[in-house]
Amino acid sequence: MDRDPYTAAVLRLIGRIEETQQGALEQAVQAIFESLKRDGVLHVFGSGHSIAVAQEAFHRAGGLVPVNLIQEAILSPLTPPAVSGRIERLPGVASILLDRNDARPGEVLIVVSNSGINAVPVEMALEGKTRGLFVIALTSLTHSRAVPARHASGKRLFEVADLCLDNCGEEGDAAVAYPGWGGKVGPTSVVTGTFLMNRLICGVVERFLAEGLSPPVYMSANLPGGDEHNRRLEEQYRDRITLL
């Protein structure tokens, strides 16, 4: 039986990620692990629908505790797109956001943006590097290379980050076409982005275990002992994580 076209598209992209992103994933995992082993915190940022990928890393059962989500509702789908979309293109916003978060030299910042062309994600990466952070872009290289930058530098996110993780999505994000219709449906960037994010987290946990260390991982709050376990770990990082 033929697969549903959206299922086929997502599985194809995950297969492509597995084929092409192993080296970048290993570098990203090592950078995050080395920072966390030194009591650092992983910082994650996304705007628009990319915020869902960033949120996947934060305060999540089975996820890492030392994760600081840099989040503002005005850059998310909670704000009307006529407003949030325009703000994402404004210069100067990223430095304001970073000023509200305790991001320290040597720590890792993941900037999620499917297109990687708007001012805020590009400036978030640039500002992060200025502050001594190791910046990882999670983006679509196919889309980003096909469109011009909206940042004054003329650079796109993948061009300014220290390391790039490609979600392997196609130009325009939507991946399913139907005969006789010129449009496409079925965006894939959130699915592949959260897949990559959780691949990173699993890889970091593997590094902790390989060195005989206990990984700081959340239990589900809906399991016995979960609340107590999570509170103990959160106390170690409460002063570093803005949303706790």
PDB file of N, CA, C and O in Angstrom, residues 5-6 9-10 12-13 16 47-53 112-116 138-144 146-147 166-177 183-193:
ATOM      1  N   PRO A   5       1.001  10.840   1.301  1.00  0.00           N
ATOM      2  CA  PRO A   5       2.088  11.684   0.777  1.00  0.00           C
ATOM      3  C   PRO A   5       2.800  12.516   1.833  1.00  0.00           C
ATOM      4  O   PRO A   5       4.010  12.748   1.716  1.00  0.00           O
ATOM      5  N   TYR A   6       2.103  12.952   2.870  1.00  0.00           N
ATOM      6  CA  TYR A   6       2.795  13.719   3.905  1.00  0.00           C
ATOM      7  C   TYR A   6       3.709  12.805   4.721  1.00  0.00           C
ATOM      8  O   TYR A   6       4.850  13.166   5.021  1.00  0.00           O
ATOM      9  N   ALA A   9       6.741  12.212   2.726  1.00  0.00           N
ATOM     10  CA  ALA A   9       7.623  13.391   2.693  1.00  0.00           C
ATOM     11  C   ALA A   9       8.433  13.501   3.978  1.00  0.00           C
ATOM     12  O   ALA A   9       9.648  13.748   3.942  1.00  0.00           O
ATOM     13  N   VAL A  10       7.778  13.313   5.131  1.00  0.00           N
ATOM     14  CA  VAL A  10       8.485  13.425   6.411  1.00  0.00           C
ATOM     15  C   VAL A  10       9.529  12.319   6.548  1.00  0.00           C
ATOM     16  O   VAL A  10      10.677  12.589   6.949  1.00  0.00           O
ATOM     17  N   ARG A  12      11.037  10.741   4.181  1.00  0.00           N
ATOM     18  CA  ARG A  12      12.122  11.021   3.236  1.00  0.00           C
ATOM     19  C   ARG A  12      13.101  12.040   3.819  1.00  0.00           C
ATOM     20  O   ARG A  12      14.326  11.869   3.725  1.00  0.00           O
ATOM     21  N   LEU A  13      12.570  13.082   4.445  1.00  0.00           N
ATOM     22  CA  LEU A  13      13.439  14.113   5.012  1.00  0.00           C
ATOM     23  C   LEU A  13      14.222  13.595   6.207  1.00  0.00           C
ATOM     24  O   LEU A  13      15.400  13.924   6.374  1.00  0.00           O
ATOM     25  N   ARG A  16      17.028  11.736   4.907  1.00  0.00           N
ATOM     26  CA  ARG A  16      18.064  12.624   4.384  1.00  0.00           C
ATOM     27  C   ARG A  16      18.882  13.237   5.522  1.00  0.00           C
ATOM     28  O   ARG A  16      20.104  13.394   5.420  1.00  0.00           O
ATOM     29  N   SER A  47      11.630  32.024  16.497  1.00  0.00           N
ATOM     30  CA  SER A  47      10.516  32.966  16.356  1.00  0.00           C
ATOM     31  C   SER A  47       9.553  32.433  15.312  1.00  0.00           C
ATOM     32  O   SER A  47       9.887  31.538  14.531  1.00  0.00           O
ATOM     33  N   GLY A  48       8.332  32.989  15.293  1.00  0.00           N
ATOM     34  CA  GLY A  48       7.314  32.431  14.410  1.00  0.00           C
ATOM     35  C   GLY A  48       7.021  30.987  14.782  1.00  0.00           C
ATOM     36  O   GLY A  48       7.047  30.610  15.955  1.00  0.00           O
ATOM     37  N   HIS A  49       6.763  30.147  13.792  1.00  0.00           N
ATOM     38  CA  HIS A  49       6.501  28.744  14.095  1.00  0.00           C
ATOM     39  C   HIS A  49       7.762  28.004  14.547  1.00  0.00           C
ATOM     40  O   HIS A  49       7.671  26.927  15.150  1.00  0.00           O
ATOM     41  N   SER A  50       8.926  28.575  14.301  1.00  0.00           N
ATOM     42  CA  SER A  50      10.163  27.954  14.769  1.00  0.00           C
ATOM     43  C   SER A  50      10.247  27.931  16.288  1.00  0.00           C
ATOM     44  O   SER A  50      11.055  27.185  16.845  1.00  0.00           O
ATOM     45  N   ILE A  51       9.428  28.747  16.940  1.00  0.00           N
ATOM     46  CA  ILE A  51       9.441  28.724  18.404  1.00  0.00           C
ATOM     47  C   ILE A  51       9.033  27.355  18.929  1.00  0.00           C
ATOM     48  O   ILE A  51       9.471  26.935  20.006  1.00  0.00           O
ATOM     49  N   ALA A  52       8.213  26.619  18.170  1.00  0.00           N
ATOM     50  CA  ALA A  52       7.800  25.282  18.613  1.00  0.00           C
ATOM     51  C   ALA A  52       8.992  24.339  18.715  1.00  0.00           C
ATOM     52  O   ALA A  52       9.040  23.482  19.598  1.00  0.00           O
ATOM     53  N   VAL A  53       9.956  24.506  17.827  1.00  0.00           N
ATOM     54  CA  VAL A  53      11.157  23.666  17.867  1.00  0.00           C
ATOM     55  C   VAL A  53      11.996  24.022  19.088  1.00  0.00           C
ATOM     56  O   VAL A  53      12.510  23.141  19.788  1.00  0.00           O
ATOM     57  N   VAL A 112      16.838  28.781  15.965  1.00  0.00           N
ATOM     58  CA  VAL A 112      16.005  28.026  15.031  1.00  0.00           C
ATOM     59  C   VAL A 112      15.290  29.002  14.106  1.00  0.00           C
ATOM     60  O   VAL A 112      14.570  29.902  14.570  1.00  0.00           O
ATOM     61  N   SER A 113      15.484  28.839  12.821  1.00  0.00           N
ATOM     62  CA  SER A 113      14.768  29.640  11.826  1.00  0.00           C
ATOM     63  C   SER A 113      14.771  28.871  10.522  1.00  0.00           C
ATOM     64  O   SER A 113      15.837  28.635   9.949  1.00  0.00           O
ATOM     65  N   ASN A 114      13.614  28.489  10.028  1.00  0.00           N
ATOM     66  CA  ASN A 114      13.562  27.691   8.811  1.00  0.00           C
ATOM     67  C   ASN A 114      14.155  28.442   7.626  1.00  0.00           C
ATOM     68  O   ASN A 114      14.989  27.913   6.901  1.00  0.00           O
ATOM     69  N   SER A 115      13.768  29.706   7.450  1.00  0.00           N
ATOM     70  CA  SER A 115      14.293  30.473   6.316  1.00  0.00           C
ATOM     71  C   SER A 115      15.663  31.054   6.624  1.00  0.00           C
ATOM     72  O   SER A 115      16.508  31.185   5.731  1.00  0.00           O
ATOM     73  N   GLY A 116      15.880  31.463   7.883  1.00  0.00           N
ATOM     74  CA  GLY A 116      17.164  32.030   8.271  1.00  0.00           C
ATOM     75  C   GLY A 116      17.488  33.361   7.637  1.00  0.00           C
ATOM     76  O   GLY A 116      18.666  33.727   7.536  1.00  0.00           O
ATOM     77  N   LEU A 138      19.751  26.073  13.307  1.00  0.00           N
ATOM     78  CA  LEU A 138      18.903  24.969  12.871  1.00  0.00           C
ATOM     79  C   LEU A 138      17.975  25.558  11.823  1.00  0.00           C
ATOM     80  O   LEU A 138      17.073  26.335  12.139  1.00  0.00           O
ATOM     81  N   THR A 139      18.195  25.202  10.558  1.00  0.00           N
ATOM     82  CA  THR A 139      17.580  25.923   9.457  1.00  0.00           C
ATOM     83  C   THR A 139      17.411  25.001   8.254  1.00  0.00           C
ATOM     84  O   THR A 139      17.843  23.854   8.280  1.00  0.00           O
ATOM     85  N   SER A 140      16.781  25.520   7.210  1.00  0.00           N
ATOM     86  CA  SER A 140      16.695  24.809   5.932  1.00  0.00           C
ATOM     87  C   SER A 140      17.672  25.447   4.962  1.00  0.00           C
ATOM     88  O   SER A 140      17.471  26.587   4.517  1.00  0.00           O
ATOM     89  N   LEU A 141      18.729  24.743   4.628  1.00  0.00           N
ATOM     90  CA  LEU A 141      19.704  25.291   3.690  1.00  0.00           C
ATOM     91  C   LEU A 141      19.105  25.486   2.303  1.00  0.00           C
ATOM     92  O   LEU A 141      19.412  26.473   1.619  1.00  0.00           O
ATOM     93  N   THR A 142      18.254  24.579   1.881  1.00  0.00           N
ATOM     94  CA  THR A 142      17.633  24.708   0.566  1.00  0.00           C
ATOM     95  C   THR A 142      16.814  25.984   0.471  1.00  0.00           C
ATOM     96  O   THR A 142      16.923  26.750  -0.489  1.00  0.00           O
ATOM     97  N   HIS A 143      15.984  26.231   1.487  1.00  0.00           N
ATOM     98  CA  HIS A 143      15.172  27.446   1.476  1.00  0.00           C
ATOM     99  C   HIS A 143      16.058  28.682   1.592  1.00  0.00           C
ATOM    100  O   HIS A 143      15.917  29.644   0.828  1.00  0.00           O
ATOM    101  N   SER A 144      16.957  28.665   2.549  1.00  0.00           N
ATOM    102  CA  SER A 144      17.748  29.853   2.841  1.00  0.00           C
ATOM    103  C   SER A 144      18.617  30.273   1.650  1.00  0.00           C
ATOM    104  O   SER A 144      18.768  31.465   1.363  1.00  0.00           O
ATOM    105  N   ALA A 146      17.931  29.896  -1.365  1.00  0.00           N
ATOM    106  CA  ALA A 146      17.104  30.271  -2.509  1.00  0.00           C
ATOM    107  C   ALA A 146      16.546  31.688  -2.414  1.00  0.00           C
ATOM    108  O   ALA A 146      15.966  32.181  -3.387  1.00  0.00           O
ATOM    109  N   VAL A 147      16.718  32.340  -1.251  1.00  0.00           N
ATOM    110  CA  VAL A 147      16.093  33.650  -1.046  1.00  0.00           C
ATOM    111  C   VAL A 147      17.121  34.630  -0.476  1.00  0.00           C
ATOM    112  O   VAL A 147      18.057  34.230   0.210  1.00  0.00           O
ATOM    113  N   ASP A 166      21.016  21.225   9.223  1.00  0.00           N
ATOM    114  CA  ASP A 166      20.076  21.395   8.123  1.00  0.00           C
ATOM    115  C   ASP A 166      18.877  20.484   8.341  1.00  0.00           C
ATOM    116  O   ASP A 166      19.025  19.269   8.483  1.00  0.00           O
ATOM    117  N   ASN A 167      17.665  21.092   8.385  1.00  0.00           N
ATOM    118  CA  ASN A 167      16.466  20.253   8.527  1.00  0.00           C
ATOM    119  C   ASN A 167      16.072  19.596   7.216  1.00  0.00           C
ATOM    120  O   ASN A 167      15.086  18.846   7.163  1.00  0.00           O
ATOM    121  N   CYS A 168      16.812  19.901   6.147  1.00  0.00           N
ATOM    122  CA  CYS A 168      16.669  19.261   4.839  1.00  0.00           C
ATOM    123  C   CYS A 168      15.330  19.533   4.165  1.00  0.00           C
ATOM    124  O   CYS A 168      14.970  18.854   3.189  1.00  0.00           O
ATOM    125  N   GLY A 169      14.585  20.519   4.677  1.00  0.00           N
ATOM    126  CA  GLY A 169      13.304  20.864   4.080  1.00  0.00           C
ATOM    127  C   GLY A 169      13.479  21.590   2.757  1.00  0.00           C
ATOM    128  O   GLY A 169      14.537  22.129   2.439  1.00  0.00           O
ATOM    129  N   GLU A 170      12.409  21.624   1.995  1.00  0.00           N
ATOM    130  CA  GLU A 170      12.479  22.249   0.692  1.00  0.00           C
ATOM    131  C   GLU A 170      12.089  23.716   0.748  1.00  0.00           C
ATOM    132  O   GLU A 170      11.583  24.205   1.764  1.00  0.00           O
ATOM    133  N   GLU A 171      12.339  24.413  -0.319  1.00  0.00           N
ATOM    134  CA  GLU A 171      12.007  25.827  -0.413  1.00  0.00           C
ATOM    135  C   GLU A 171      10.503  26.022  -0.168  1.00  0.00           C
ATOM    136  O   GLU A 171       9.675  25.348  -0.785  1.00  0.00           O
ATOM    137  N   GLY A 172      10.150  26.900   0.763  1.00  0.00           N
ATOM    138  CA  GLY A 172       8.741  27.157   1.063  1.00  0.00           C
ATOM    139  C   GLY A 172       8.177  26.282   2.162  1.00  0.00           C
ATOM    140  O   GLY A 172       7.024  26.472   2.566  1.00  0.00           O
ATOM    141  N   ASP A 173       8.933  25.297   2.640  1.00  0.00           N
ATOM    142  CA  ASP A 173       8.584  24.435   3.778  1.00  0.00           C
ATOM    143  C   ASP A 173       7.542  23.376   3.448  1.00  0.00           C
ATOM    144  O   ASP A 173       7.721  22.199   3.746  1.00  0.00           O
ATOM    145  N   ALA A 174       6.417  23.761   2.856  1.00  0.00           N
ATOM    146  CA  ALA A 174       5.380  22.779   2.530  1.00  0.00           C
ATOM    147  C   ALA A 174       5.921  21.780   1.506  1.00  0.00           C
ATOM    148  O   ALA A 174       6.641  22.143   0.579  1.00  0.00           O
ATOM    149  N   ALA A 175       5.534  20.499   1.685  1.00  0.00           N
ATOM    150  CA  ALA A 175       6.209  19.440   0.919  1.00  0.00           C
ATOM    151  C   ALA A 175       5.279  18.566   0.088  1.00  0.00           C
ATOM    152  O   ALA A 175       5.747  17.682  -0.623  1.00  0.00           O
ATOM    153  N   VAL A 176       3.977  18.792   0.150  1.00  0.00           N
ATOM    154  CA  VAL A 176       3.040  17.906  -0.544  1.00  0.00           C
ATOM    155  C   VAL A 176       2.316  18.668  -1.653  1.00  0.00           C
ATOM    156  O   VAL A 176       1.654  19.684  -1.392  1.00  0.00           O
ATOM    157  N   ALA A 177       2.463  18.177  -2.881  1.00  0.00           N
ATOM    158  CA  ALA A 177       1.766  18.740  -4.031  1.00  0.00           C
ATOM    159  C   ALA A 177       0.716  17.747  -4.529  1.00  0.00           C
ATOM    160  O   ALA A 177       0.889  16.530  -4.381  1.00  0.00           O
ATOM    161  N   GLY A 183      -0.321  24.797  -5.706  1.00  0.00           N
ATOM    162  CA  GLY A 183       0.187  25.040  -4.364  1.00  0.00           C
ATOM    163  C   GLY A 183       0.724  23.781  -3.700  1.00  0.00           C
ATOM    164  O   GLY A 183       0.730  22.693  -4.283  1.00  0.00           O
ATOM    165  N   LYS A 184       1.209  23.953  -2.473  1.00  0.00           N
ATOM    166  CA  LYS A 184       1.663  22.824  -1.671  1.00  0.00           C
ATOM    167  C   LYS A 184       1.137  22.959  -0.250  1.00  0.00           C
ATOM    168  O   LYS A 184       0.887  24.069   0.231  1.00  0.00           O
ATOM    169  N   VAL A 185       0.995  21.828   0.436  1.00  0.00           N
ATOM    170  CA  VAL A 185       0.602  21.783   1.849  1.00  0.00           C
ATOM    171  C   VAL A 185       1.587  20.883   2.594  1.00  0.00           C
ATOM    172  O   VAL A 185       2.475  20.288   2.008  1.00  0.00           O
ATOM    173  N   GLY A 186       1.395  20.796   3.904  1.00  0.00           N
ATOM    174  CA  GLY A 186       2.219  19.886   4.689  1.00  0.00           C
ATOM    175  C   GLY A 186       3.604  20.411   4.987  1.00  0.00           C
ATOM    176  O   GLY A 186       4.609  19.827   4.559  1.00  0.00           O
ATOM    177  N   PRO A 187       3.728  21.519   5.761  1.00  0.00           N
ATOM    178  CA  PRO A 187       5.055  21.981   6.151  1.00  0.00           C
ATOM    179  C   PRO A 187       5.757  20.950   7.031  1.00  0.00           C
ATOM    180  O   PRO A 187       5.117  20.227   7.798  1.00  0.00           O
ATOM    181  N   THR A 188       7.071  20.903   6.934  1.00  0.00           N
ATOM    182  CA  THR A 188       7.833  19.855   7.612  1.00  0.00           C
ATOM    183  C   THR A 188       8.821  20.384   8.644  1.00  0.00           C
ATOM    184  O   THR A 188       9.399  19.599   9.393  1.00  0.00           O
ATOM    185  N   SER A 189       9.044  21.693   8.711  1.00  0.00           N
ATOM    186  CA  SER A 189      10.163  22.209   9.517  1.00  0.00           C
ATOM    187  C   SER A 189      10.010  21.945  11.010  1.00  0.00           C
ATOM    188  O   SER A 189      11.010  21.746  11.703  1.00  0.00           O
ATOM    189  N   VAL A 190       8.779  21.945  11.532  1.00  0.00           N
ATOM    190  CA  VAL A 190       8.600  21.672  12.956  1.00  0.00           C
ATOM    191  C   VAL A 190       8.862  20.194  13.254  1.00  0.00           C
ATOM    192  O   VAL A 190       9.514  19.852  14.245  1.00  0.00           O
ATOM    193  N   VAL A 191       8.390  19.306  12.378  1.00  0.00           N
ATOM    194  CA  VAL A 191       8.609  17.872  12.591  1.00  0.00           C
ATOM    195  C   VAL A 191      10.098  17.545  12.546  1.00  0.00           C
ATOM    196  O   VAL A 191      10.650  16.902  13.456  1.00  0.00           O
ATOM    197  N   THR A 192      10.776  17.986  11.503  1.00  0.00           N
ATOM    198  CA  THR A 192      12.199  17.663  11.372  1.00  0.00           C
ATOM    199  C   THR A 192      13.037  18.446  12.387  1.00  0.00           C
ATOM    200  O   THR A 192      14.058  17.944  12.866  1.00  0.00           O
ATOM    201  N   GLY A 193      12.588  19.660  12.715  1.00  0.00           N
ATOM    202  CA  GLY A 193      13.314  20.447  13.716  1.00  0.00           C
ATOM    203  C   GLY A 193      13.274  19.808  15.089  1.00  0.00           C
ATOM    204  O   GLY A 193      14.295  19.734  15.781  1.00  0.00           O
TER     205      GLY A 193
END
